[in-house]
Amino acid sequence: MAQTGWDARWGTEGKSEYWQTPARSVLRFLETCGPAEGKRVLDLGCGVGRHAFAFAEKGYGVLALDESQTAIDTLRAAAGEYGLLID
């Protein structure tokens, strides 16, 4: 089955690295958020989790949602490899 939409775009050569690197603006915002204890973040349209990972690595509880099952499967696998809890 041919991939369409986001699934086809993110996996192209040269694009997947972009989707795995958090945006500088999000990293700057994260620096202003203070201690993570007890805080949760919603990453809506999470893709493969570039921002979800940034928050989870700092200790925030993260709920990540995306319409692409491929993106969610990729995020789950990577979170497991790094021992991060991302719902």
mmCIF file of N, CA, C and O in Angstrom:
data_model
loop_
_atom_site.group_PDB
_atom_site.id
_atom_site.type_symbol
_atom_site.label_atom_id
_atom_site.label_comp_id
_atom_site.label_asym_id
_atom_site.label_seq_id
_atom_site.Cartn_x
_atom_site.Cartn_y
_atom_site.Cartn_z
ATOM 1 N N MET A 1 0.848 -1.176 0.000
ATOM 2 C CA MET A 1 0.000 0.000 0.000
ATOM 3 C C MET A 1 0.891 1.237 0.000
ATOM 4 O O MET A 1 1.826 1.336 0.785
ATOM 5 N N ALA A 2 0.616 2.197 -0.849
ATOM 6 C CA ALA A 2 1.394 3.431 -0.924
ATOM 7 C C ALA A 2 1.058 4.338 0.252
ATOM 8 O O ALA A 2 -0.096 4.426 0.668
ATOM 9 N N GLN A 3 2.086 4.977 0.772
ATOM 10 C CA GLN A 3 1.869 5.926 1.861
ATOM 11 C C GLN A 3 1.390 7.250 1.280
ATOM 12 O O GLN A 3 1.789 7.646 0.197
ATOM 13 N N THR A 4 0.543 7.915 2.034
ATOM 14 C CA THR A 4 0.045 9.211 1.591
ATOM 15 C C THR A 4 0.224 10.229 2.694
ATOM 16 O O THR A 4 0.488 9.892 3.847
ATOM 17 N N GLY A 5 0.075 11.483 2.355
ATOM 18 C CA GLY A 5 0.099 12.549 3.339
ATOM 19 C C GLY A 5 1.378 12.595 4.145
ATOM 20 O O GLY A 5 2.478 12.451 3.627
ATOM 21 N N TRP A 6 1.222 12.788 5.430
ATOM 22 C CA TRP A 6 2.355 12.957 6.333
ATOM 23 C C TRP A 6 3.275 11.752 6.313
ATOM 24 O O TRP A 6 4.501 11.904 6.300
ATOM 25 N N ASP A 7 2.728 10.556 6.309
ATOM 26 C CA ASP A 7 3.551 9.340 6.317
ATOM 27 C C ASP A 7 4.532 9.329 5.152
ATOM 28 O O ASP A 7 5.678 8.936 5.301
ATOM 29 N N ALA A 8 4.097 9.763 4.002
ATOM 30 C CA ALA A 8 4.967 9.788 2.834
ATOM 31 C C ALA A 8 6.007 10.902 2.938
ATOM 32 O O ALA A 8 7.154 10.725 2.544
ATOM 33 N N ARG A 9 5.631 12.053 3.487
ATOM 34 C CA ARG A 9 6.548 13.198 3.561
ATOM 35 C C ARG A 9 7.637 13.017 4.606
ATOM 36 O O ARG A 9 8.793 13.308 4.358
ATOM 37 N N TRP A 10 7.299 12.578 5.805
ATOM 38 C CA TRP A 10 8.299 12.569 6.877
ATOM 39 C C TRP A 10 9.379 11.537 6.650
ATOM 40 O O TRP A 10 10.506 11.717 7.077
ATOM 41 N N GLY A 11 9.071 10.468 5.953
ATOM 42 C CA GLY A 11 10.037 9.406 5.775
ATOM 43 C C GLY A 11 11.008 9.604 4.628
ATOM 44 O O GLY A 11 11.928 8.817 4.469
ATOM 45 N N THR A 12 10.837 10.655 3.843
ATOM 46 C CA THR A 12 11.734 10.853 2.714
ATOM 47 C C THR A 12 13.133 11.204 3.193
ATOM 48 O O THR A 12 13.312 11.794 4.255
ATOM 49 N N GLU A 13 14.101 10.812 2.410
ATOM 50 C CA GLU A 13 15.497 11.047 2.774
ATOM 51 C C GLU A 13 15.730 12.535 3.026
ATOM 52 O O GLU A 13 15.307 13.385 2.278
ATOM 53 N N GLY A 14 16.402 12.836 4.123
ATOM 54 C CA GLY A 14 16.688 14.212 4.475
ATOM 55 C C GLY A 14 15.608 14.858 5.309
ATOM 56 O O GLY A 14 15.846 15.863 5.952
ATOM 57 N N LYS A 15 14.417 14.317 5.319
ATOM 58 C CA LYS A 15 13.322 14.896 6.089
ATOM 59 C C LYS A 15 13.204 14.289 7.481
ATOM 60 O O LYS A 15 12.834 14.963 8.421
ATOM 61 N N SER A 16 13.508 13.006 7.637
ATOM 62 C CA SER A 16 13.268 12.371 8.923
ATOM 63 C C SER A 16 14.115 12.986 10.029
ATOM 64 O O SER A 16 13.670 13.097 11.162
ATOM 65 N N GLU A 17 15.339 13.446 9.721
ATOM 66 C CA GLU A 17 16.159 14.082 10.756
ATOM 67 C C GLU A 17 15.511 15.379 11.234
ATOM 68 O O GLU A 17 15.509 15.685 12.421
ATOM 69 N N TYR A 18 14.959 16.149 10.315
ATOM 70 C CA TYR A 18 14.263 17.389 10.686
ATOM 71 C C TYR A 18 13.141 17.099 11.682
ATOM 72 O O TYR A 18 12.984 17.806 12.672
ATOM 73 N N TRP A 19 12.367 16.062 11.421
ATOM 74 C CA TRP A 19 11.225 15.743 12.279
ATOM 75 C C TRP A 19 11.643 15.148 13.613
ATOM 76 O O TRP A 19 10.816 14.974 14.498
ATOM 77 N N GLN A 20 12.902 14.815 13.788
ATOM 78 C CA GLN A 20 13.381 14.254 15.043
ATOM 79 C C GLN A 20 14.121 15.278 15.894
ATOM 80 O O GLN A 20 14.513 14.969 17.018
ATOM 81 N N THR A 21 14.302 16.486 15.400
ATOM 82 C CA THR A 21 15.031 17.524 16.114
ATOM 83 C C THR A 21 14.046 18.564 16.627
ATOM 84 O O THR A 21 13.327 19.182 15.831
ATOM 85 N N PRO A 22 13.991 18.794 17.956
ATOM 86 C CA PRO A 22 13.055 19.785 18.487
ATOM 87 C C PRO A 22 13.338 21.187 17.942
ATOM 88 O O PRO A 22 14.495 21.563 17.734
ATOM 89 N N ALA A 23 12.284 21.940 17.738
ATOM 90 C CA ALA A 23 12.422 23.322 17.296
ATOM 91 C C ALA A 23 13.090 24.144 18.399
ATOM 92 O O ALA A 23 12.817 23.950 19.591
ATOM 93 N N ARG A 24 13.957 25.061 18.008
ATOM 94 C CA ARG A 24 14.643 25.918 18.993
ATOM 95 C C ARG A 24 13.658 26.689 19.853
ATOM 96 O O ARG A 24 13.876 26.868 21.047
ATOM 97 N N SER A 25 12.560 27.145 19.247
ATOM 98 C CA SER A 25 11.566 27.908 20.008
ATOM 99 C C SER A 25 10.946 27.061 21.116
ATOM 100 O O SER A 25 10.680 27.560 22.209
ATOM 101 N N VAL A 26 10.741 25.788 20.856
ATOM 102 C CA VAL A 26 10.179 24.895 21.880
ATOM 103 C C VAL A 26 11.205 24.660 22.981
ATOM 104 O O VAL A 26 10.867 24.666 24.165
ATOM 105 N N LEU A 27 12.462 24.477 22.615
ATOM 106 C CA LEU A 27 13.508 24.289 23.626
ATOM 107 C C LEU A 27 13.662 25.538 24.497
ATOM 108 O O LEU A 27 13.840 25.425 25.714
ATOM 109 N N ARG A 28 13.570 26.728 23.890
ATOM 110 C CA ARG A 28 13.634 27.971 24.680
ATOM 111 C C ARG A 28 12.440 28.057 25.623
ATOM 112 O O ARG A 28 12.578 28.441 26.782
ATOM 113 N N PHE A 29 11.256 27.702 25.129
ATOM 114 C CA PHE A 29 10.062 27.700 25.978
ATOM 115 C C PHE A 29 10.235 26.723 27.140
ATOM 116 O O PHE A 29 9.924 27.059 28.286
ATOM 117 N N LEU A 30 10.751 25.555 26.865
ATOM 118 C CA LEU A 30 10.957 24.536 27.887
ATOM 119 C C LEU A 30 11.856 25.060 29.010
ATOM 120 O O LEU A 30 11.630 24.766 30.181
ATOM 121 N N GLU A 31 12.850 25.858 28.660
ATOM 122 C CA GLU A 31 13.748 26.428 29.663
ATOM 123 C C GLU A 31 13.021 27.358 30.633
ATOM 124 O O GLU A 31 13.474 27.554 31.757
ATOM 125 N N THR A 32 11.897 27.922 30.227
ATOM 126 C CA THR A 32 11.155 28.859 31.069
ATOM 127 C C THR A 32 10.075 28.182 31.906
ATOM 128 O O THR A 32 9.422 28.851 32.701
ATOM 129 N N CYS A 33 9.883 26.891 31.741
ATOM 130 C CA CYS A 33 8.753 26.194 32.366
ATOM 131 C C CYS A 33 8.958 25.829 33.830
ATOM 132 O O CYS A 33 8.006 25.446 34.497
ATOM 133 N N GLY A 34 10.150 25.922 34.331
ATOM 134 C CA GLY A 34 10.390 25.582 35.726
ATOM 135 C C GLY A 34 10.387 24.092 35.965
ATOM 136 O O GLY A 34 10.389 23.291 35.029
ATOM 137 N N PRO A 35 10.366 23.706 37.252
ATOM 138 C CA PRO A 35 10.424 22.282 37.610
ATOM 139 C C PRO A 35 9.266 21.491 36.992
ATOM 140 O O PRO A 35 8.139 21.967 36.916
ATOM 141 N N ALA A 36 9.575 20.278 36.580
ATOM 142 C CA ALA A 36 8.590 19.435 35.901
ATOM 143 C C ALA A 36 7.676 18.687 36.862
ATOM 144 O O ALA A 36 6.637 18.186 36.442
ATOM 145 N N GLU A 37 8.031 18.610 38.111
ATOM 146 C CA GLU A 37 7.304 17.779 39.070
ATOM 147 C C GLU A 37 5.793 18.023 39.022
ATOM 148 O O GLU A 37 5.318 19.127 39.234
ATOM 149 N N GLY A 38 5.069 16.965 38.701
ATOM 150 C CA GLY A 38 3.615 17.007 38.679
ATOM 151 C C GLY A 38 3.000 17.671 37.461
ATOM 152 O O GLY A 38 1.788 17.774 37.364
ATOM 153 N N LYS A 39 3.816 18.143 36.533
ATOM 154 C CA LYS A 39 3.284 18.833 35.364
ATOM 155 C C LYS A 39 3.147 17.873 34.188
ATOM 156 O O LYS A 39 3.962 16.984 34.008
ATOM 157 N N ARG A 40 2.087 18.091 33.392
ATOM 158 C CA ARG A 40 1.855 17.272 32.208
ATOM 159 C C ARG A 40 1.783 18.173 30.985
ATOM 160 O O ARG A 40 1.378 19.319 31.080
ATOM 161 N N VAL A 41 2.166 17.612 29.856
ATOM 162 C CA VAL A 41 2.188 18.329 28.590
ATOM 163 C C VAL A 41 1.396 17.532 27.561
ATOM 164 O O VAL A 41 1.497 16.308 27.513
ATOM 165 N N LEU A 42 0.613 18.236 26.750
ATOM 166 C CA LEU A 42 -0.090 17.627 25.625
ATOM 167 C C LEU A 42 0.645 18.021 24.355
ATOM 168 O O LEU A 42 0.816 19.209 24.070
ATOM 169 N N ASP A 43 1.110 17.038 23.611
ATOM 170 C CA ASP A 43 1.742 17.284 22.314
ATOM 171 C C ASP A 43 0.753 16.817 21.253
ATOM 172 O O ASP A 43 0.679 15.640 20.914
ATOM 173 N N LEU A 44 -0.029 17.756 20.766
ATOM 174 C CA LEU A 44 -1.079 17.469 19.794
ATOM 175 C C LEU A 44 -0.490 17.605 18.393
ATOM 176 O O LEU A 44 0.075 18.634 18.056
ATOM 177 N N GLY A 45 -0.608 16.553 17.606
ATOM 178 C CA GLY A 45 0.049 16.525 16.302
ATOM 179 C C GLY A 45 1.537 16.262 16.498
ATOM 180 O O GLY A 45 2.394 16.916 15.939
ATOM 181 N N CYS A 46 1.830 15.257 17.329
ATOM 182 C CA CYS A 46 3.195 15.013 17.819
ATOM 183 C C CYS A 46 4.160 14.475 16.781
ATOM 184 O O CYS A 46 5.378 14.515 17.000
ATOM 185 N N GLY A 47 3.662 13.974 15.667
ATOM 186 C CA GLY A 47 4.576 13.362 14.709
ATOM 187 C C GLY A 47 5.319 12.222 15.379
ATOM 188 O O GLY A 47 4.733 11.432 16.116
ATOM 189 N N VAL A 48 6.615 12.140 15.153
ATOM 190 C CA VAL A 48 7.413 11.067 15.759
ATOM 191 C C VAL A 48 7.914 11.443 17.153
ATOM 192 O O VAL A 48 8.685 10.706 17.742
ATOM 193 N N GLY A 49 7.469 12.597 17.667
ATOM 194 C CA GLY A 49 7.711 12.921 19.066
ATOM 195 C C GLY A 49 8.855 13.857 19.379
ATOM 196 O O GLY A 49 9.326 13.899 20.506
ATOM 197 N N ARG A 50 9.298 14.661 18.433
ATOM 198 C CA ARG A 50 10.465 15.504 18.696
ATOM 199 C C ARG A 50 10.269 16.428 19.880
ATOM 200 O O ARG A 50 11.202 16.630 20.658
ATOM 201 N N HIS A 51 9.076 16.944 20.081
ATOM 202 C CA HIS A 51 8.837 17.809 21.237
ATOM 203 C C HIS A 51 8.409 17.003 22.458
ATOM 204 O O HIS A 51 8.776 17.340 23.582
ATOM 205 N N ALA A 52 7.691 15.925 22.240
ATOM 206 C CA ALA A 52 7.307 15.048 23.352
ATOM 207 C C ALA A 52 8.549 14.527 24.069
ATOM 208 O O ALA A 52 8.601 14.487 25.304
ATOM 209 N N PHE A 53 9.566 14.142 23.301
ATOM 210 C CA PHE A 53 10.802 13.642 23.898
ATOM 211 C C PHE A 53 11.508 14.725 24.700
ATOM 212 O O PHE A 53 12.040 14.461 25.780
ATOM 213 N N ALA A 54 11.542 15.944 24.180
ATOM 214 C CA ALA A 54 12.217 17.037 24.883
ATOM 215 C C ALA A 54 11.604 17.240 26.268
ATOM 216 O O ALA A 54 12.322 17.410 27.261
ATOM 217 N N PHE A 55 10.278 17.208 26.356
ATOM 218 C CA PHE A 55 9.614 17.386 27.644
ATOM 219 C C PHE A 55 9.771 16.154 28.534
ATOM 220 O O PHE A 55 10.022 16.280 29.728
ATOM 221 N N ALA A 56 9.619 14.972 27.969
ATOM 222 C CA ALA A 56 9.745 13.737 28.760
ATOM 223 C C ALA A 56 11.144 13.598 29.344
ATOM 224 O O ALA A 56 11.303 13.168 30.493
ATOM 225 N N GLU A 57 12.162 13.995 28.593
ATOM 226 C CA GLU A 57 13.537 13.908 29.082
ATOM 227 C C GLU A 57 13.772 14.825 30.282
ATOM 228 O O GLU A 57 14.634 14.566 31.106
ATOM 229 N N LYS A 58 12.977 15.888 30.390
ATOM 230 C CA LYS A 58 13.079 16.818 31.526
ATOM 231 C C LYS A 58 12.189 16.406 32.696
ATOM 232 O O LYS A 58 12.152 17.076 33.710
ATOM 233 N N GLY A 59 11.436 15.306 32.520
ATOM 234 C CA GLY A 59 10.630 14.791 33.613
ATOM 235 C C GLY A 59 9.158 15.118 33.571
ATOM 236 O O GLY A 59 8.414 14.766 34.492
ATOM 237 N N TYR A 60 8.702 15.786 32.539
ATOM 238 C CA TYR A 60 7.277 16.093 32.417
ATOM 239 C C TYR A 60 6.507 14.845 32.010
ATOM 240 O O TYR A 60 7.013 14.014 31.263
ATOM 241 N N GLY A 61 5.278 14.728 32.480
ATOM 242 C CA GLY A 61 4.377 13.710 31.977
ATOM 243 C C GLY A 61 3.907 14.171 30.602
ATOM 244 O O GLY A 61 3.556 15.337 30.436
ATOM 245 N N VAL A 62 3.920 13.297 29.624
ATOM 246 C CA VAL A 62 3.589 13.702 28.252
ATOM 247 C C VAL A 62 2.499 12.808 27.673
ATOM 248 O O VAL A 62 2.598 11.578 27.734
ATOM 249 N N LEU A 63 1.489 13.447 27.122
ATOM 250 C CA LEU A 63 0.464 12.771 26.331
ATOM 251 C C LEU A 63 0.660 13.238 24.898
ATOM 252 O O LEU A 63 0.607 14.445 24.621
ATOM 253 N N ALA A 64 0.950 12.326 23.997
ATOM 254 C CA ALA A 64 1.232 12.658 22.609
ATOM 255 C C ALA A 64 0.171 12.048 21.696
ATOM 256 O O ALA A 64 -0.102 10.851 21.793
ATOM 257 N N LEU A 65 -0.399 12.863 20.827
ATOM 258 C CA LEU A 65 -1.460 12.418 19.924
ATOM 259 C C LEU A 65 -1.119 12.791 18.493
ATOM 260 O O LEU A 65 -0.590 13.875 18.234
ATOM 261 N N ASP A 66 -1.435 11.901 17.556
ATOM 262 C CA ASP A 66 -1.249 12.180 16.141
ATOM 263 C C ASP A 66 -2.196 11.306 15.350
ATOM 264 O O ASP A 66 -2.524 10.197 15.782
ATOM 265 N N GLU A 67 -2.615 11.791 14.185
ATOM 266 C CA GLU A 67 -3.502 10.987 13.345
ATOM 267 C C GLU A 67 -2.757 9.892 12.597
ATOM 268 O O GLU A 67 -3.352 8.952 12.105
ATOM 269 N N SER A 68 -1.427 9.988 12.525
ATOM 270 C CA SER A 68 -0.629 9.009 11.788
ATOM 271 C C SER A 68 -0.237 7.841 12.695
ATOM 272 O O SER A 68 0.518 8.008 13.649
ATOM 273 N N GLN A 69 -0.732 6.674 12.368
ATOM 274 C CA GLN A 69 -0.363 5.487 13.145
ATOM 275 C C GLN A 69 1.132 5.198 12.998
ATOM 276 O O GLN A 69 1.783 4.749 13.936
ATOM 277 N N THR A 70 1.697 5.481 11.828
ATOM 278 C CA THR A 70 3.130 5.292 11.621
ATOM 279 C C THR A 70 3.927 6.166 12.585
ATOM 280 O O THR A 70 4.905 5.714 13.189
ATOM 281 N N ALA A 71 3.515 7.403 12.747
ATOM 282 C CA ALA A 71 4.195 8.309 13.673
ATOM 283 C C ALA A 71 4.104 7.793 15.108
ATOM 284 O O ALA A 71 5.106 7.755 15.836
ATOM 285 N N ILE A 72 2.931 7.370 15.525
ATOM 286 C CA ILE A 72 2.739 6.870 16.890
ATOM 287 C C ILE A 72 3.572 5.613 17.117
ATOM 288 O O ILE A 72 4.221 5.466 18.156
ATOM 289 N N ASP A 73 3.579 4.707 16.162
ATOM 290 C CA ASP A 73 4.385 3.486 16.296
ATOM 291 C C ASP A 73 5.871 3.816 16.416
ATOM 292 O O ASP A 73 6.588 3.219 17.235
ATOM 293 N N THR A 74 6.333 4.788 15.631
ATOM 294 C CA THR A 74 7.732 5.208 15.681
ATOM 295 C C THR A 74 8.052 5.832 17.033
ATOM 296 O O THR A 74 9.085 5.532 17.646
ATOM 297 N N LEU A 75 7.159 6.687 17.521
ATOM 298 C CA LEU A 75 7.343 7.329 18.823
ATOM 299 C C LEU A 75 7.390 6.281 19.942
ATOM 300 O O LEU A 75 8.274 6.325 20.801
ATOM 301 N N ARG A 76 6.465 5.352 19.936
ATOM 302 C CA ARG A 76 6.421 4.319 20.984
ATOM 303 C C ARG A 76 7.715 3.493 21.015
ATOM 304 O O ARG A 76 8.255 3.211 22.082
ATOM 305 N N ALA A 77 8.183 3.113 19.844
ATOM 306 C CA ALA A 77 9.413 2.316 19.774
ATOM 307 C C ALA A 77 10.600 3.094 20.321
ATOM 308 O O ALA A 77 11.393 2.568 21.113
ATOM 309 N N ALA A 78 10.722 4.342 19.913
ATOM 310 C CA ALA A 78 11.848 5.158 20.377
ATOM 311 C C ALA A 78 11.747 5.450 21.870
ATOM 312 O O ALA A 78 12.754 5.409 22.584
ATOM 313 N N ALA A 79 10.551 5.731 22.368
ATOM 314 C CA ALA A 79 10.379 5.987 23.798
ATOM 315 C C ALA A 79 10.797 4.760 24.605
ATOM 316 O O ALA A 79 11.462 4.884 25.641
ATOM 317 N N GLY A 80 10.435 3.582 24.142
ATOM 318 C CA GLY A 80 10.835 2.350 24.811
ATOM 319 C C GLY A 80 12.339 2.166 24.820
ATOM 320 O O GLY A 80 12.924 1.772 25.831
ATOM 321 N N GLU A 81 12.983 2.476 23.701
ATOM 322 C CA GLU A 81 14.441 2.350 23.619
ATOM 323 C C GLU A 81 15.146 3.266 24.614
ATOM 324 O O GLU A 81 16.179 2.917 25.167
ATOM 325 N N TYR A 82 14.582 4.462 24.825
ATOM 326 C CA TYR A 82 15.206 5.435 25.718
ATOM 327 C C TYR A 82 14.655 5.388 27.145
ATOM 328 O O TYR A 82 15.079 6.169 27.985
ATOM 329 N N GLY A 83 13.709 4.498 27.379
ATOM 330 C CA GLY A 83 13.146 4.375 28.722
ATOM 331 C C GLY A 83 12.315 5.562 29.140
ATOM 332 O O GLY A 83 12.230 5.882 30.327
ATOM 333 N N LEU A 84 11.659 6.217 28.184
ATOM 334 C CA LEU A 84 10.817 7.376 28.487
ATOM 335 C C LEU A 84 9.353 6.971 28.487
ATOM 336 O O LEU A 84 8.917 6.187 27.645
ATOM 337 N N LEU A 85 8.610 7.516 29.428
ATOM 338 C CA LEU A 85 7.179 7.246 29.507
ATOM 339 C C LEU A 85 6.431 8.359 28.785
ATOM 340 O O LEU A 85 6.414 9.499 29.244
ATOM 341 N N ILE A 86 5.884 8.036 27.631
ATOM 342 C CA ILE A 86 5.068 8.971 26.860
ATOM 343 C C ILE A 86 3.782 8.247 26.528
ATOM 344 O O ILE A 86 3.796 7.211 25.888
ATOM 345 N N ASP A 87 2.666 8.794 27.006
ATOM 346 C CA ASP A 87 1.351 8.194 26.743
ATOM 347 C C ASP A 87 0.873 8.612 25.372
ATOM 348 O O ASP A 87 1.085 9.718 24.944
#
